[in-house]
Amino acid sequence: MSHPGLPSVGPGAIPPGATLLDVREDDEWVAGHAPDAVHLPMSQFTARLDEVPPGPLAVVCKVGGRSAQVTAYLLQRGHEAVNVSGGMLAWEAEGRPLTANGPGPARVV
């Protein structure tokens, strides 16, 4: 999913040193996520804004819509952030690593 004017990169082009910030909900995270990602669900984002890691961020969700909204929000507040276009579905399609906190193999839901 692309959003004109919003800085976006594919999973393979995440800037070096950027923290991958996963804004999917808890059930999505448990099913499968990037091993080094930081989880901060979009539904809790404004209440937990103080938990946003410092430094550059690459924001990801399932497809790229929610992460685009969070990326725009972060940019308005002076954070360095890019949206991960295609989201975790693109991450998985590129064969990037996934880990799960729940039963069964890691997968994107």
Short mmCIF file of N, CA and C in Angstrom, two decimals:
data_model
loop_
_atom_site.label_atom_id
_atom_site.label_comp_id
_atom_site.label_asym_id
_atom_site.label_seq_id
_atom_site.Cartn_x
_atom_site.Cartn_y
_atom_site.Cartn_z
N MET A 1 0.86 -1.17 0.00
CA MET A 1 0.00 0.00 0.00
C MET A 1 0.90 1.23 0.00
N SER A 2 0.71 2.13 -0.97
CA SER A 2 1.53 3.33 -1.01
C SER A 2 0.68 4.54 -0.67
N HIS A 3 1.32 5.52 -0.08
CA HIS A 3 0.65 6.75 0.36
C HIS A 3 1.48 7.91 -0.15
N PRO A 4 1.00 8.62 -1.19
CA PRO A 4 1.76 9.72 -1.77
C PRO A 4 2.21 10.73 -0.72
N GLY A 5 3.48 11.11 -0.81
CA GLY A 5 4.03 12.11 0.08
C GLY A 5 4.54 11.56 1.40
N LEU A 6 4.23 10.31 1.70
CA LEU A 6 4.67 9.70 2.95
C LEU A 6 5.92 8.87 2.67
N PRO A 7 7.00 9.08 3.44
CA PRO A 7 8.19 8.28 3.20
C PRO A 7 7.90 6.80 3.43
N SER A 8 8.14 5.99 2.41
CA SER A 8 7.86 4.56 2.47
C SER A 8 9.01 3.77 1.89
N VAL A 9 9.23 2.59 2.44
CA VAL A 9 10.24 1.66 1.94
C VAL A 9 9.66 0.26 1.98
N GLY A 10 10.19 -0.62 1.15
CA GLY A 10 9.82 -2.02 1.23
C GLY A 10 10.59 -2.68 2.36
N PRO A 11 10.20 -3.89 2.74
CA PRO A 11 10.88 -4.57 3.84
C PRO A 11 12.39 -4.72 3.64
N GLY A 12 12.82 -4.87 2.40
CA GLY A 12 14.25 -5.03 2.12
C GLY A 12 15.03 -3.73 2.12
N ALA A 13 14.35 -2.61 2.27
CA ALA A 13 15.02 -1.31 2.20
C ALA A 13 14.89 -0.51 3.50
N ILE A 14 14.59 -1.20 4.59
CA ILE A 14 14.50 -0.52 5.88
C ILE A 14 15.86 0.09 6.20
N PRO A 15 15.90 1.37 6.54
CA PRO A 15 17.18 2.03 6.78
C PRO A 15 17.99 1.35 7.89
N PRO A 16 19.30 1.22 7.69
CA PRO A 16 20.14 0.63 8.74
C PRO A 16 20.00 1.43 10.04
N GLY A 17 19.89 0.73 11.13
CA GLY A 17 19.77 1.39 12.43
C GLY A 17 18.36 1.76 12.83
N ALA A 18 17.40 1.61 11.92
CA ALA A 18 16.02 1.95 12.24
C ALA A 18 15.40 0.84 13.09
N THR A 19 14.60 1.22 14.06
CA THR A 19 13.83 0.26 14.85
C THR A 19 12.57 -0.09 14.09
N LEU A 20 12.30 -1.38 13.93
CA LEU A 20 11.05 -1.82 13.31
C LEU A 20 9.95 -1.76 14.36
N LEU A 21 8.99 -0.88 14.16
CA LEU A 21 7.90 -0.66 15.11
C LEU A 21 6.63 -1.29 14.55
N ASP A 22 6.19 -2.38 15.15
CA ASP A 22 5.02 -3.13 14.69
C ASP A 22 3.79 -2.61 15.42
N VAL A 23 2.83 -2.06 14.66
CA VAL A 23 1.64 -1.45 15.26
C VAL A 23 0.40 -2.32 15.12
N ARG A 24 0.58 -3.60 14.79
CA ARG A 24 -0.56 -4.51 14.71
C ARG A 24 -1.06 -4.84 16.11
N GLU A 25 -2.23 -5.42 16.17
CA GLU A 25 -2.84 -5.74 17.46
C GLU A 25 -2.22 -7.00 18.06
N ASP A 26 -2.53 -7.24 19.33
CA ASP A 26 -1.90 -8.32 20.08
C ASP A 26 -2.02 -9.68 19.41
N ASP A 27 -3.21 -10.03 18.90
CA ASP A 27 -3.39 -11.35 18.29
C ASP A 27 -2.54 -11.50 17.03
N GLU A 28 -2.37 -10.42 16.28
CA GLU A 28 -1.53 -10.45 15.08
C GLU A 28 -0.06 -10.65 15.46
N TRP A 29 0.37 -9.93 16.49
CA TRP A 29 1.74 -10.01 16.99
C TRP A 29 2.07 -11.42 17.46
N VAL A 30 1.17 -12.00 18.25
CA VAL A 30 1.39 -13.33 18.82
C VAL A 30 1.55 -14.37 17.71
N ALA A 31 0.76 -14.25 16.62
CA ALA A 31 0.80 -15.22 15.53
C ALA A 31 2.13 -15.19 14.77
N GLY A 32 2.71 -14.01 14.62
CA GLY A 32 3.98 -13.91 13.91
C GLY A 32 4.44 -12.48 13.75
N HIS A 33 5.73 -12.26 14.04
CA HIS A 33 6.31 -10.92 13.93
C HIS A 33 7.79 -11.03 13.63
N ALA A 34 8.37 -9.93 13.21
CA ALA A 34 9.81 -9.88 12.97
C ALA A 34 10.54 -10.04 14.30
N PRO A 35 11.60 -10.83 14.33
CA PRO A 35 12.28 -11.13 15.61
C PRO A 35 12.73 -9.91 16.41
N ASP A 36 13.19 -8.86 15.77
CA ASP A 36 13.73 -7.71 16.50
C ASP A 36 12.76 -6.52 16.59
N ALA A 37 11.52 -6.74 16.20
CA ALA A 37 10.54 -5.65 16.19
C ALA A 37 10.14 -5.26 17.61
N VAL A 38 9.69 -4.01 17.73
CA VAL A 38 9.10 -3.50 18.97
C VAL A 38 7.60 -3.42 18.73
N HIS A 39 6.81 -3.94 19.66
CA HIS A 39 5.36 -3.99 19.50
C HIS A 39 4.68 -2.86 20.27
N LEU A 40 3.91 -2.07 19.55
CA LEU A 40 3.13 -0.99 20.16
C LEU A 40 1.84 -0.87 19.34
N PRO A 41 0.77 -1.56 19.75
CA PRO A 41 -0.46 -1.60 18.96
C PRO A 41 -1.03 -0.21 18.66
N MET A 42 -1.53 -0.05 17.44
CA MET A 42 -2.10 1.23 17.04
C MET A 42 -3.24 1.65 17.98
N SER A 43 -4.04 0.69 18.43
CA SER A 43 -5.18 1.02 19.29
C SER A 43 -4.75 1.60 20.64
N GLN A 44 -3.48 1.40 21.01
CA GLN A 44 -2.97 1.90 22.28
C GLN A 44 -1.91 2.99 22.08
N PHE A 45 -1.71 3.37 20.84
CA PHE A 45 -0.55 4.19 20.48
C PHE A 45 -0.49 5.53 21.21
N THR A 46 -1.55 6.30 21.16
CA THR A 46 -1.47 7.63 21.78
C THR A 46 -1.32 7.55 23.29
N ALA A 47 -1.92 6.54 23.91
CA ALA A 47 -1.80 6.38 25.36
C ALA A 47 -0.41 5.93 25.77
N ARG A 48 0.31 5.30 24.84
CA ARG A 48 1.64 4.75 25.15
C ARG A 48 2.75 5.45 24.35
N LEU A 49 2.49 6.67 23.92
CA LEU A 49 3.43 7.40 23.09
C LEU A 49 4.82 7.51 23.72
N ASP A 50 4.88 7.54 25.03
CA ASP A 50 6.17 7.63 25.71
C ASP A 50 7.01 6.36 25.55
N GLU A 51 6.42 5.28 25.02
CA GLU A 51 7.14 4.04 24.79
C GLU A 51 7.75 3.94 23.39
N VAL A 52 7.50 4.96 22.56
CA VAL A 52 8.08 4.94 21.22
C VAL A 52 9.60 5.02 21.35
N PRO A 53 10.31 4.06 20.74
CA PRO A 53 11.77 4.08 20.86
C PRO A 53 12.38 5.32 20.22
N PRO A 54 13.50 5.79 20.76
CA PRO A 54 14.18 6.93 20.14
C PRO A 54 14.84 6.51 18.83
N GLY A 55 15.18 7.50 18.03
CA GLY A 55 15.90 7.23 16.79
C GLY A 55 14.97 6.94 15.63
N PRO A 56 15.55 6.60 14.49
CA PRO A 56 14.74 6.35 13.29
C PRO A 56 13.86 5.11 13.46
N LEU A 57 12.66 5.22 12.89
CA LEU A 57 11.67 4.15 13.00
C LEU A 57 11.20 3.71 11.62
N ALA A 58 10.97 2.42 11.47
CA ALA A 58 10.31 1.85 10.29
C ALA A 58 9.03 1.23 10.83
N VAL A 59 7.88 1.78 10.46
CA VAL A 59 6.60 1.40 11.05
C VAL A 59 5.91 0.40 10.14
N VAL A 60 5.46 -0.72 10.75
CA VAL A 60 4.87 -1.81 9.97
C VAL A 60 3.56 -2.27 10.58
N CYS A 61 2.63 -2.69 9.71
CA CYS A 61 1.39 -3.35 10.13
C CYS A 61 1.21 -4.55 9.21
N LYS A 62 0.01 -4.97 8.92
CA LYS A 62 -0.18 -6.14 8.06
C LYS A 62 0.04 -5.79 6.58
N VAL A 63 -0.56 -4.68 6.13
CA VAL A 63 -0.50 -4.32 4.71
C VAL A 63 0.17 -2.97 4.48
N GLY A 64 0.04 -2.05 5.41
CA GLY A 64 0.65 -0.73 5.26
C GLY A 64 -0.27 0.44 5.54
N GLY A 65 -1.55 0.18 5.76
CA GLY A 65 -2.51 1.27 6.02
C GLY A 65 -2.41 1.84 7.42
N ARG A 66 -2.47 0.98 8.42
CA ARG A 66 -2.37 1.47 9.81
C ARG A 66 -1.00 2.06 10.06
N SER A 67 0.03 1.41 9.54
CA SER A 67 1.39 1.93 9.75
C SER A 67 1.57 3.28 9.07
N ALA A 68 0.90 3.51 7.95
CA ALA A 68 0.97 4.81 7.29
C ALA A 68 0.38 5.89 8.19
N GLN A 69 -0.74 5.60 8.84
CA GLN A 69 -1.35 6.57 9.75
C GLN A 69 -0.42 6.87 10.92
N VAL A 70 0.19 5.82 11.48
CA VAL A 70 1.10 6.02 12.61
C VAL A 70 2.34 6.77 12.16
N THR A 71 2.86 6.44 10.97
CA THR A 71 4.03 7.14 10.45
C THR A 71 3.74 8.63 10.30
N ALA A 72 2.59 8.97 9.73
CA ALA A 72 2.21 10.38 9.57
C ALA A 72 2.11 11.07 10.93
N TYR A 73 1.53 10.39 11.90
CA TYR A 73 1.40 10.91 13.26
C TYR A 73 2.77 11.19 13.86
N LEU A 74 3.67 10.22 13.71
CA LEU A 74 5.03 10.39 14.26
C LEU A 74 5.78 11.53 13.57
N LEU A 75 5.66 11.63 12.26
CA LEU A 75 6.34 12.70 11.52
C LEU A 75 5.85 14.07 11.98
N GLN A 76 4.55 14.18 12.23
CA GLN A 76 3.99 15.46 12.71
C GLN A 76 4.55 15.85 14.06
N ARG A 77 5.02 14.88 14.81
CA ARG A 77 5.58 15.12 16.14
C ARG A 77 7.10 15.14 16.16
N GLY A 78 7.69 15.20 14.97
CA GLY A 78 9.13 15.38 14.89
C GLY A 78 9.98 14.12 14.90
N HIS A 79 9.34 12.95 14.86
CA HIS A 79 10.10 11.70 14.81
C HIS A 79 10.59 11.43 13.39
N GLU A 80 11.68 10.72 13.28
CA GLU A 80 12.17 10.25 11.99
C GLU A 80 11.53 8.88 11.76
N ALA A 81 10.64 8.78 10.76
CA ALA A 81 9.89 7.55 10.54
C ALA A 81 9.61 7.32 9.07
N VAL A 82 9.57 6.04 8.69
CA VAL A 82 9.15 5.64 7.35
C VAL A 82 8.12 4.53 7.50
N ASN A 83 7.21 4.47 6.55
CA ASN A 83 6.20 3.41 6.50
C ASN A 83 6.79 2.23 5.74
N VAL A 84 6.55 1.02 6.24
CA VAL A 84 6.98 -0.19 5.52
C VAL A 84 5.83 -0.58 4.58
N SER A 85 6.00 -0.26 3.29
CA SER A 85 4.94 -0.54 2.33
C SER A 85 4.79 -2.05 2.13
N GLY A 86 3.55 -2.48 2.03
CA GLY A 86 3.27 -3.90 1.90
C GLY A 86 3.20 -4.62 3.22
N GLY A 87 3.69 -3.98 4.28
CA GLY A 87 3.58 -4.49 5.64
C GLY A 87 4.19 -5.87 5.85
N MET A 88 3.65 -6.55 6.84
CA MET A 88 4.16 -7.88 7.20
C MET A 88 3.84 -8.91 6.13
N LEU A 89 2.82 -8.68 5.32
CA LEU A 89 2.57 -9.60 4.21
C LEU A 89 3.73 -9.55 3.22
N ALA A 90 4.25 -8.35 2.93
CA ALA A 90 5.42 -8.23 2.05
C ALA A 90 6.65 -8.80 2.73
N TRP A 91 6.79 -8.57 4.04
CA TRP A 91 7.90 -9.12 4.82
C TRP A 91 7.93 -10.65 4.65
N GLU A 92 6.77 -11.27 4.87
CA GLU A 92 6.66 -12.73 4.77
C GLU A 92 6.92 -13.20 3.34
N ALA A 93 6.37 -12.49 2.36
CA ALA A 93 6.54 -12.87 0.96
C ALA A 93 8.00 -12.82 0.53
N GLU A 94 8.78 -11.92 1.14
CA GLU A 94 10.21 -11.83 0.83
C GLU A 94 11.03 -12.88 1.56
N GLY A 95 10.37 -13.71 2.36
CA GLY A 95 11.08 -14.76 3.08
C GLY A 95 11.87 -14.28 4.28
N ARG A 96 11.50 -13.13 4.78
CA ARG A 96 12.20 -12.59 5.95
C ARG A 96 11.79 -13.37 7.20
N PRO A 97 12.63 -13.36 8.24
CA PRO A 97 12.34 -14.19 9.41
C PRO A 97 11.11 -13.74 10.18
N LEU A 98 10.40 -14.74 10.70
CA LEU A 98 9.24 -14.52 11.56
C LEU A 98 9.40 -15.38 12.80
N THR A 99 8.89 -14.87 13.90
CA THR A 99 8.85 -15.64 15.14
C THR A 99 7.45 -15.49 15.71
N ALA A 100 7.03 -16.44 16.53
CA ALA A 100 5.69 -16.40 17.11
C ALA A 100 5.76 -16.51 18.62
N ASN A 101 4.78 -15.95 19.28
CA ASN A 101 4.63 -16.08 20.73
C ASN A 101 3.55 -17.10 21.06
N GLY A 102 2.86 -17.58 20.06
CA GLY A 102 1.75 -18.50 20.27
C GLY A 102 2.08 -19.88 19.74
N PRO A 103 1.08 -20.76 19.75
CA PRO A 103 1.28 -22.12 19.25
C PRO A 103 1.39 -22.16 17.73
N GLY A 104 2.04 -23.17 17.24
CA GLY A 104 2.14 -23.37 15.80
C GLY A 104 3.21 -22.53 15.17
N PRO A 105 3.39 -22.71 13.86
CA PRO A 105 4.43 -21.95 13.16
C PRO A 105 4.06 -20.47 13.05
N ALA A 106 5.09 -19.63 13.00
CA ALA A 106 4.89 -18.20 12.85
C ALA A 106 4.23 -17.90 11.51
N ARG A 107 3.26 -17.01 11.53
CA ARG A 107 2.57 -16.62 10.30
C ARG A 107 1.98 -15.23 10.47
N VAL A 108 1.71 -14.58 9.36
CA VAL A 108 1.11 -13.25 9.39
C VAL A 108 -0.41 -13.43 9.29
N VAL A 109 -1.11 -12.85 10.27
CA VAL A 109 -2.58 -12.89 10.25
C VAL A 109 -3.14 -11.48 10.22
#
